[in-house]
Short mmCIF file of C-alpha atoms and ligand atoms in Angstrom, two decimals:
data_model
loop_
_atom_site.label_atom_id
_atom_site.label_comp_id
_atom_site.label_asym_id
_atom_site.label_seq_id
_atom_site.Cartn_x
_atom_site.Cartn_y
_atom_site.Cartn_z
CA MET A 1 -51.13 -22.16 -73.25
CA ARG A 2 -48.12 -23.56 -71.79
CA THR A 3 -47.84 -26.82 -69.58
CA VAL A 4 -46.13 -24.86 -66.72
CA PHE A 5 -45.37 -20.84 -66.63
CA TRP A 6 -44.59 -17.86 -64.07
CA GLU A 7 -46.72 -15.71 -63.63
CA ASP A 8 -47.49 -12.85 -60.64
CA ASN A 9 -44.92 -14.70 -58.67
CA LYS A 10 -45.42 -17.90 -58.69
CA VAL A 11 -45.56 -21.48 -60.56
CA LYS A 12 -48.37 -22.15 -62.33
CA MET A 13 -49.49 -25.22 -64.61
CA ILE A 14 -52.60 -27.33 -65.84
CA ASP A 15 -53.23 -29.48 -63.25
CA GLN A 16 -53.17 -33.23 -64.77
CA ARG A 17 -54.75 -34.91 -62.10
CA LEU A 18 -57.89 -33.22 -62.99
CA LEU A 19 -57.44 -34.17 -66.57
CA PRO A 20 -59.71 -35.28 -69.45
CA GLY A 21 -62.47 -33.29 -66.89
CA GLU A 22 -61.58 -30.76 -65.90
CA PHE A 23 -59.32 -27.96 -66.97
CA VAL A 24 -57.72 -26.35 -63.99
CA ILE A 25 -54.68 -23.86 -63.71
CA ALA A 26 -53.34 -24.63 -60.39
CA GLU A 27 -50.88 -22.18 -58.74
CA PHE A 28 -47.90 -22.59 -56.19
CA GLY A 29 -45.98 -19.72 -54.03
CA ALA A 30 -43.76 -21.96 -52.00
CA VAL A 31 -41.14 -24.26 -52.90
CA HIS A 32 -42.45 -27.20 -50.99
CA GLU A 33 -45.66 -26.88 -52.80
CA VAL A 34 -44.08 -27.03 -55.96
CA ALA A 35 -41.90 -30.31 -55.18
CA ARG A 36 -45.37 -31.44 -53.80
CA SER A 37 -47.12 -30.70 -57.20
CA ILE A 38 -44.70 -32.70 -58.97
CA ARG A 39 -44.33 -35.24 -56.72
CA ASP A 40 -48.47 -35.46 -56.89
CA MET A 41 -48.51 -35.67 -60.46
CA ALA A 42 -50.31 -32.28 -61.16
CA VAL A 43 -47.20 -31.88 -63.63
CA ARG A 44 -45.49 -34.84 -65.09
CA GLY A 45 -43.65 -35.67 -67.65
CA ALA A 46 -40.07 -35.09 -67.87
CA PRO A 47 -39.10 -31.62 -70.12
CA ALA A 48 -42.10 -30.35 -67.64
CA ILE A 49 -41.03 -31.56 -64.93
CA GLY A 50 -37.48 -30.08 -65.54
CA ALA A 51 -38.79 -26.45 -66.45
CA THR A 52 -41.08 -27.03 -63.61
CA GLY A 53 -38.09 -27.40 -60.94
CA ALA A 54 -36.11 -24.53 -62.85
CA TYR A 55 -39.24 -22.18 -61.75
CA GLY A 56 -39.32 -23.54 -58.37
CA MET A 57 -35.58 -22.37 -58.10
CA ALA A 58 -36.80 -18.95 -59.43
CA LEU A 59 -39.43 -19.18 -56.74
CA ALA A 60 -36.80 -20.01 -53.83
CA ALA A 61 -34.54 -17.14 -54.51
CA GLN A 62 -37.80 -14.88 -55.03
CA GLN A 63 -39.09 -15.34 -52.02
CA SER A 64 -35.66 -15.99 -49.68
CA GLN A 65 -35.04 -13.93 -46.78
CA ALA A 66 -31.11 -13.65 -47.22
CA THR A 67 -29.59 -10.44 -47.32
CA THR A 68 -26.02 -12.10 -48.63
CA ARG A 69 -24.63 -14.20 -51.95
CA ASP A 70 -24.07 -16.88 -49.42
CA ASP A 71 -26.97 -17.09 -47.30
CA LEU A 72 -28.75 -16.82 -50.72
CA LEU A 73 -26.69 -20.00 -52.44
CA ALA A 74 -27.74 -22.01 -49.14
CA ASP A 75 -30.95 -21.20 -49.68
CA LEU A 76 -31.12 -22.30 -52.85
CA ARG A 77 -29.08 -25.71 -52.26
CA ARG A 78 -31.86 -26.53 -49.98
CA ALA A 79 -34.40 -25.95 -52.58
CA LYS A 80 -32.85 -28.06 -54.99
CA ALA A 81 -32.21 -30.99 -52.85
CA THR A 82 -36.54 -30.47 -51.88
CA LEU A 83 -37.47 -30.45 -55.76
CA ASP A 84 -34.79 -33.30 -56.73
CA ALA A 85 -36.52 -35.58 -54.39
CA ALA A 86 -39.66 -35.11 -55.64
CA ARG A 87 -39.36 -37.65 -58.48
CA PRO A 88 -35.93 -39.67 -59.05
CA THR A 89 -35.98 -41.13 -62.53
CA ALA A 90 -36.27 -37.90 -64.33
CA VAL A 91 -33.48 -36.31 -64.82
CA ASN A 92 -34.37 -33.40 -66.45
CA LEU A 93 -35.29 -32.28 -63.37
CA SER A 94 -31.93 -32.04 -61.24
CA TRP A 95 -30.26 -31.27 -64.54
CA ALA A 96 -32.72 -28.20 -64.54
CA THR A 97 -32.48 -27.31 -60.86
CA THR A 98 -28.04 -27.93 -61.35
CA ARG A 99 -28.04 -25.57 -64.07
CA LEU A 100 -29.69 -22.71 -62.02
CA LEU A 101 -27.94 -23.07 -58.86
CA ALA A 102 -24.62 -23.37 -61.31
CA LEU A 103 -25.87 -19.99 -62.87
CA ALA A 104 -26.98 -18.55 -59.45
CA GLU A 105 -22.86 -19.67 -57.95
CA ALA A 106 -21.32 -17.66 -61.32
CA THR A 107 -23.26 -14.31 -61.18
CA PRO A 108 -21.03 -12.17 -60.40
CA SER A 109 -23.43 -9.44 -58.79
CA ARG A 110 -23.26 -9.59 -54.93
CA GLU A 111 -26.40 -8.37 -54.73
CA VAL A 112 -29.16 -10.72 -53.58
CA THR A 113 -31.91 -9.31 -56.08
CA ASP A 114 -29.36 -9.11 -58.82
CA ILE A 115 -29.31 -13.09 -58.31
CA ALA A 116 -33.14 -13.83 -58.23
CA HIS A 117 -33.85 -11.90 -61.35
CA ALA A 118 -30.73 -13.81 -63.27
CA LEU A 119 -32.54 -17.13 -62.37
CA LEU A 120 -36.08 -15.75 -63.11
CA THR A 121 -34.84 -15.01 -66.73
CA GLU A 122 -33.07 -18.16 -66.75
CA ALA A 123 -36.22 -20.64 -65.78
CA GLU A 124 -37.90 -18.62 -68.45
CA ALA A 125 -35.11 -19.27 -71.31
CA LEU A 126 -35.08 -22.81 -70.20
CA ALA A 127 -38.52 -22.99 -70.71
CA ASP A 128 -38.20 -21.33 -74.01
CA GLU A 129 -35.71 -23.62 -75.06
CA ASP A 130 -37.61 -26.35 -74.26
CA VAL A 131 -40.79 -25.44 -76.99
CA ALA A 132 -37.50 -24.60 -79.69
CA ILE A 133 -36.03 -28.33 -78.93
CA ASN A 134 -39.63 -30.42 -79.04
CA ARG A 135 -40.50 -28.75 -82.83
CA ARG A 136 -36.84 -29.43 -84.01
CA MET A 137 -37.15 -33.00 -82.55
CA GLY A 138 -40.37 -33.62 -83.57
CA PHE A 139 -39.11 -32.73 -87.34
CA ASN A 140 -36.14 -34.41 -87.15
CA GLY A 141 -38.57 -37.58 -85.34
CA ALA A 142 -41.35 -37.22 -88.43
CA ALA A 143 -38.43 -37.66 -91.11
CA VAL A 144 -38.39 -41.36 -90.15
CA ILE A 145 -42.13 -41.80 -89.88
CA PRO A 146 -43.62 -42.99 -93.62
CA ASP A 147 -46.53 -41.85 -94.83
CA GLY A 148 -49.63 -43.83 -93.93
CA ALA A 149 -48.08 -45.13 -90.65
CA HIS A 150 -49.86 -46.64 -88.15
CA ILE A 151 -47.76 -45.66 -85.20
CA LEU A 152 -47.29 -47.25 -81.35
CA HIS A 153 -47.90 -45.24 -78.62
CA HIS A 154 -47.01 -45.19 -74.68
CA CYS A 155 -48.07 -43.05 -72.10
CA ASN A 156 -48.32 -39.70 -72.59
CA THR A 157 -45.25 -37.41 -74.51
CA GLY A 158 -46.99 -34.29 -75.88
CA ALA A 159 -47.40 -30.61 -74.72
CA LEU A 160 -48.79 -31.94 -71.47
CA ALA A 161 -45.07 -33.79 -71.21
CA THR A 162 -43.35 -30.79 -71.76
CA VAL A 163 -43.73 -27.06 -71.83
CA ASP A 164 -45.25 -27.12 -75.02
CA PHE A 165 -45.86 -29.58 -78.19
CA GLY A 166 -44.43 -32.70 -77.08
CA THR A 167 -41.28 -35.74 -77.25
CA ALA A 168 -42.10 -38.02 -79.24
CA LEU A 169 -46.45 -36.83 -79.79
CA GLY A 170 -44.60 -33.79 -80.98
CA VAL A 171 -43.23 -36.26 -83.42
CA VAL A 172 -47.22 -37.19 -84.21
CA PHE A 173 -47.64 -32.95 -84.55
CA ALA A 174 -44.90 -32.60 -86.68
CA CYS A 175 -45.82 -35.61 -89.28
CA GLN A 176 -49.76 -33.86 -89.29
CA GLU A 177 -48.14 -30.37 -89.88
CA GLN A 178 -46.57 -31.96 -92.92
CA GLY A 179 -50.04 -33.21 -94.29
CA LYS A 180 -48.94 -36.90 -93.66
CA LYS A 181 -51.57 -38.90 -93.45
CA ILE A 182 -51.00 -40.84 -89.92
CA HIS A 183 -52.88 -43.04 -87.24
CA VAL A 184 -51.87 -43.72 -83.69
CA TRP A 185 -52.55 -46.46 -81.59
CA VAL A 186 -52.84 -45.17 -77.72
CA ASP A 187 -51.89 -47.18 -75.31
CA GLU A 188 -54.41 -46.71 -72.24
CA THR A 189 -50.93 -46.98 -69.96
CA ARG A 190 -52.24 -48.57 -66.73
CA PRO A 191 -51.99 -47.42 -63.79
CA ARG A 192 -52.47 -44.11 -63.97
CA LEU A 193 -53.68 -44.04 -67.21
CA GLN A 194 -51.57 -40.86 -69.05
CA GLY A 195 -52.45 -42.46 -72.37
CA ALA A 196 -56.33 -42.67 -72.21
CA ARG A 197 -56.67 -39.56 -70.12
CA LEU A 198 -53.91 -37.27 -71.56
CA THR A 199 -53.14 -38.80 -75.10
CA ALA A 200 -56.20 -39.32 -75.91
CA TRP A 201 -57.53 -36.01 -75.21
CA GLU A 202 -54.34 -34.18 -77.06
CA LEU A 203 -54.67 -36.23 -80.30
CA MET A 204 -58.27 -35.65 -80.46
CA ARG A 205 -57.94 -31.68 -79.98
CA ALA A 206 -55.51 -31.81 -83.02
CA GLU A 207 -58.21 -34.26 -84.86
CA ILE A 208 -54.92 -36.92 -84.79
CA PRO A 209 -57.46 -40.24 -86.14
CA MET A 210 -56.21 -42.65 -83.10
CA HIS A 211 -57.74 -45.63 -81.23
CA LEU A 212 -57.62 -45.74 -77.42
CA ILE A 213 -56.26 -49.29 -76.73
CA ALA A 214 -55.88 -51.66 -73.92
CA ASP A 215 -52.21 -52.39 -72.81
CA ASN A 216 -52.65 -55.43 -73.28
CA ALA A 217 -54.05 -55.23 -76.80
CA ALA A 218 -50.45 -54.24 -78.15
CA GLY A 219 -48.78 -57.52 -78.71
CA HIS A 220 -51.63 -58.84 -81.01
CA LEU A 221 -51.41 -55.50 -83.23
CA MET A 222 -47.61 -55.58 -83.72
CA ARG A 223 -47.99 -59.90 -84.39
CA THR A 224 -51.15 -59.23 -86.68
CA GLY A 225 -49.08 -56.02 -88.87
CA GLN A 226 -51.52 -53.23 -87.46
CA VAL A 227 -47.78 -51.35 -86.42
CA ASP A 228 -45.49 -49.78 -88.78
CA VAL A 229 -43.63 -47.91 -86.01
CA VAL A 230 -43.31 -47.77 -81.90
CA ILE A 231 -42.00 -44.25 -80.30
CA PHE A 232 -42.11 -43.67 -76.57
CA GLY A 233 -40.82 -40.74 -74.96
CA ALA A 234 -37.79 -41.05 -72.03
CA ASP A 235 -37.25 -40.33 -68.89
CA ARG A 236 -33.45 -40.74 -68.38
CA VAL A 237 -31.44 -41.99 -71.23
CA ALA A 238 -27.84 -43.71 -70.00
CA ALA A 239 -24.37 -42.98 -71.79
CA ASN A 240 -24.99 -46.33 -73.63
CA GLY A 241 -28.60 -45.48 -74.90
CA ASP A 242 -30.70 -47.68 -72.76
CA ALA A 243 -33.96 -45.66 -72.09
CA ALA A 244 -35.82 -45.36 -68.86
CA ASN A 245 -39.66 -44.73 -69.92
CA LYS A 246 -43.29 -45.73 -68.29
CA ILE A 247 -43.38 -49.13 -67.05
CA GLY A 248 -44.53 -50.84 -69.85
CA THR A 249 -42.38 -49.44 -72.88
CA TYR A 250 -39.52 -52.69 -72.39
CA LYS A 251 -42.12 -55.40 -73.13
CA LEU A 252 -43.72 -52.97 -76.31
CA ALA A 253 -39.91 -52.68 -77.57
CA VAL A 254 -39.29 -56.61 -77.20
CA VAL A 255 -42.59 -57.34 -78.90
CA ALA A 256 -41.88 -54.76 -81.96
CA LYS A 257 -38.09 -56.40 -82.66
CA GLU A 258 -39.52 -60.03 -82.56
CA ASN A 259 -42.11 -58.91 -85.14
CA GLY A 260 -39.30 -56.17 -87.00
CA ILE A 261 -41.38 -52.92 -86.61
CA PRO A 262 -39.08 -50.27 -85.70
CA VAL A 263 -38.75 -48.30 -82.12
CA TYR A 264 -37.63 -45.04 -81.48
CA CYS A 265 -37.26 -43.38 -78.35
CA VAL A 266 -37.81 -39.57 -78.83
CA ALA A 267 -35.74 -37.32 -75.88
CA PRO A 268 -34.06 -34.08 -75.99
CA THR A 269 -30.50 -34.56 -74.98
CA SER A 270 -31.51 -32.71 -71.28
CA THR A 271 -32.73 -36.48 -70.86
CA VAL A 272 -29.71 -37.91 -71.96
CA ASP A 273 -27.56 -38.91 -68.62
CA MET A 274 -23.91 -39.05 -69.62
CA GLU A 275 -22.79 -40.05 -66.05
CA LEU A 276 -24.58 -43.04 -65.84
CA ALA A 277 -22.77 -45.99 -68.19
CA HIS A 278 -25.85 -48.35 -68.77
CA GLY A 279 -29.61 -48.34 -67.84
CA ASP A 280 -29.15 -50.87 -64.66
CA LEU A 281 -28.08 -47.54 -62.83
CA ILE A 282 -30.87 -45.64 -63.70
CA PRO A 283 -33.01 -45.17 -60.02
CA ILE A 284 -36.54 -46.47 -60.73
CA GLU A 285 -39.28 -44.74 -58.91
CA GLU A 286 -41.93 -47.10 -57.12
CA ARG A 287 -45.28 -45.24 -56.47
CA GLY A 288 -47.62 -46.00 -53.91
CA ALA A 289 -50.14 -49.08 -53.54
CA GLU A 290 -53.56 -47.43 -54.36
CA GLU A 291 -52.22 -46.21 -58.08
CA VAL A 292 -52.90 -50.15 -59.07
CA ARG A 293 -55.14 -51.20 -56.53
CA GLN A 294 -57.83 -48.32 -57.40
CA VAL A 295 -58.79 -46.86 -60.82
CA GLY A 296 -59.02 -43.25 -60.12
CA ASP A 297 -61.16 -43.45 -56.67
CA GLU A 298 -62.87 -46.70 -57.58
CA LEU A 299 -61.21 -50.12 -55.47
CA ILE A 300 -60.69 -52.96 -58.10
CA ALA A 301 -58.66 -55.03 -55.59
CA PRO A 302 -59.37 -56.31 -52.07
CA ALA A 303 -58.10 -53.03 -49.65
CA ASP A 304 -55.22 -53.98 -48.57
CA THR A 305 -53.74 -56.19 -51.87
CA PRO A 306 -49.95 -56.38 -51.87
CA VAL A 307 -48.91 -54.52 -54.54
CA TYR A 308 -45.45 -53.59 -55.97
CA ASN A 309 -45.71 -50.47 -58.39
CA PRO A 310 -42.54 -49.70 -60.26
CA ALA A 311 -43.16 -46.65 -61.89
CA PHE A 312 -40.77 -46.82 -65.33
CA ASP A 313 -38.67 -49.19 -66.91
CA VAL A 314 -35.68 -49.73 -68.78
CA THR A 315 -35.45 -50.55 -72.33
CA PRO A 316 -31.97 -51.83 -73.36
CA HIS A 317 -30.20 -50.11 -75.86
CA ARG A 318 -30.44 -53.03 -78.42
CA TYR A 319 -34.06 -52.70 -78.78
CA LEU A 320 -34.00 -49.34 -80.25
CA THR A 321 -33.47 -48.59 -83.61
CA GLY A 322 -32.80 -44.79 -83.04
CA ILE A 323 -32.55 -42.22 -80.55
CA VAL A 324 -34.32 -39.42 -81.87
CA THR A 325 -33.31 -35.82 -80.21
CA GLU A 326 -32.98 -31.97 -80.81
CA GLU A 327 -29.85 -32.58 -82.88
CA GLY A 328 -30.49 -35.48 -85.07
CA VAL A 329 -31.43 -38.69 -84.85
CA CYS A 330 -28.80 -40.64 -82.70
CA TYR A 331 -28.58 -44.57 -83.93
CA PRO A 332 -26.00 -47.27 -82.33
CA PRO A 333 -23.42 -47.02 -81.49
CA PHE A 334 -24.88 -44.63 -78.99
CA THR A 335 -22.54 -43.98 -76.69
CA GLU A 336 -20.19 -41.83 -79.51
CA SER A 337 -23.80 -40.16 -81.25
CA LEU A 338 -25.31 -39.43 -77.85
CA ARG A 339 -22.11 -37.84 -76.72
CA ARG A 340 -22.27 -35.68 -79.84
CA ALA A 341 -25.84 -34.66 -79.48
CA LYS A 342 -24.76 -33.55 -76.03
CA VAL A 343 -22.38 -31.81 -77.06
CA ALA A 344 -23.87 -29.97 -79.80
CA ALA A 345 -26.55 -28.86 -77.70
CA GLU A 346 -24.64 -27.96 -75.03
CA ALA A 347 -22.54 -25.61 -77.29
CA ARG A 348 -26.16 -24.60 -78.46
CA ILE A 349 -27.20 -23.31 -74.90
CA GLU A 350 -24.14 -21.44 -74.03
CA THR A 351 -24.42 -19.57 -77.50
CA ALA A 352 -27.60 -18.45 -76.37
CA ARG A 353 -26.97 -17.71 -73.21
CA GLN A 354 -24.19 -15.33 -74.01
CA ALA A 355 -26.58 -13.81 -76.49
CA ARG A 356 -28.80 -12.78 -74.01
CA GLN A 357 -25.81 -10.97 -71.94
CA PRO A 358 -26.32 -7.22 -71.63
O1 MRU B 401 -45.20 -40.79 -64.46
P1 MRU B 401 -44.88 -39.56 -65.78
O2 MRU B 401 -46.64 -39.53 -66.12
O3 MRU B 401 -44.25 -38.25 -65.58
O4 MRU B 401 -44.10 -40.85 -66.60
C1 MRU B 401 -43.95 -39.99 -68.59
C2 MRU B 401 -43.27 -40.57 -69.14
O5 MRU B 401 -43.12 -41.40 -68.90
C3 MRU B 401 -42.95 -39.56 -70.52
O6 MRU B 401 -43.00 -41.01 -71.54
C4 MRU B 401 -41.27 -39.12 -70.61
O7 MRU B 401 -41.52 -38.40 -69.70
C5 MRU B 401 -41.07 -38.88 -71.69
S1 MRU B 401 -42.11 -37.51 -72.40
C6 MRU B 401 -41.87 -36.25 -72.36
#
């Protein structure tokens, strides 16, 4: 089962807001609905958002009333703006919509239906690539995880955060496939509890030994020698290796360094934004006050308590031992190693696209 997929001319996805209580496939047949599914986090996790954006562009092409190529391209540019605005930090979203728009612009046919068909084929290819990339990345990452390791993990980076398999949790799944004995400390990840709701659900289904911990327990575990390695994903990695990920990641990395524990960020090259020189340039999404004032539907603070709710933080690259990508593990200096990985990945995408040409 994929987290997001195309069926019956609709974008379908596991509604992650309802897990672990209910497993429901939500479906969306209009671009503004797809954008809302991203904003409201029915789908979340940077690569899953990217694939959803790609399917959103395919949907826009299918639904366009345009009869000329120029009018279709104008509709697609509007759809891209709507989708990109849904969540600002995960660069995979605009990376995917840019890729689909560029393909439409480069399609030689002037027939609207040919362009729409090409976009759906590209969105499907992007989703398939995501799964293949995650498996490669998982096995690249497994090489740096010792047998018997106690792994500290933040947020949800599993199959649910991608089309399938996952990023940092993909490393955990790869370790399991290799027969390594591992144990995962699962940060609950306030305020939206992606660790408690989603990572715990995925690891228990996979029968991987784990314990859920309150976020505040992580420092204690690291200082008392109960963590061998810290791993997490990213929503955007700047050219110098600074990594934006779920709020709370930064302090994990700082405490890990203080305690001599290796820290790996696991992110596909689509998450690497070479346009941004450093992490202070990464836009940080702020979300609604209710996420902090409430747990689920239950109010845990006075109703009108003022709240500040940044959804991501930036971990400066000096705290990272390595960045695991589908092209291998990048080590400092990251500006150089990430650039090489990005070039290799782009060449791979181009080769695959040429192989798909009739
Ligand atoms: O707000 P979310 O749940 O979309 O945040 C997700 C994360 O922070 C993940 O760690 C990140 O997207 C990378 S993993 C696939």
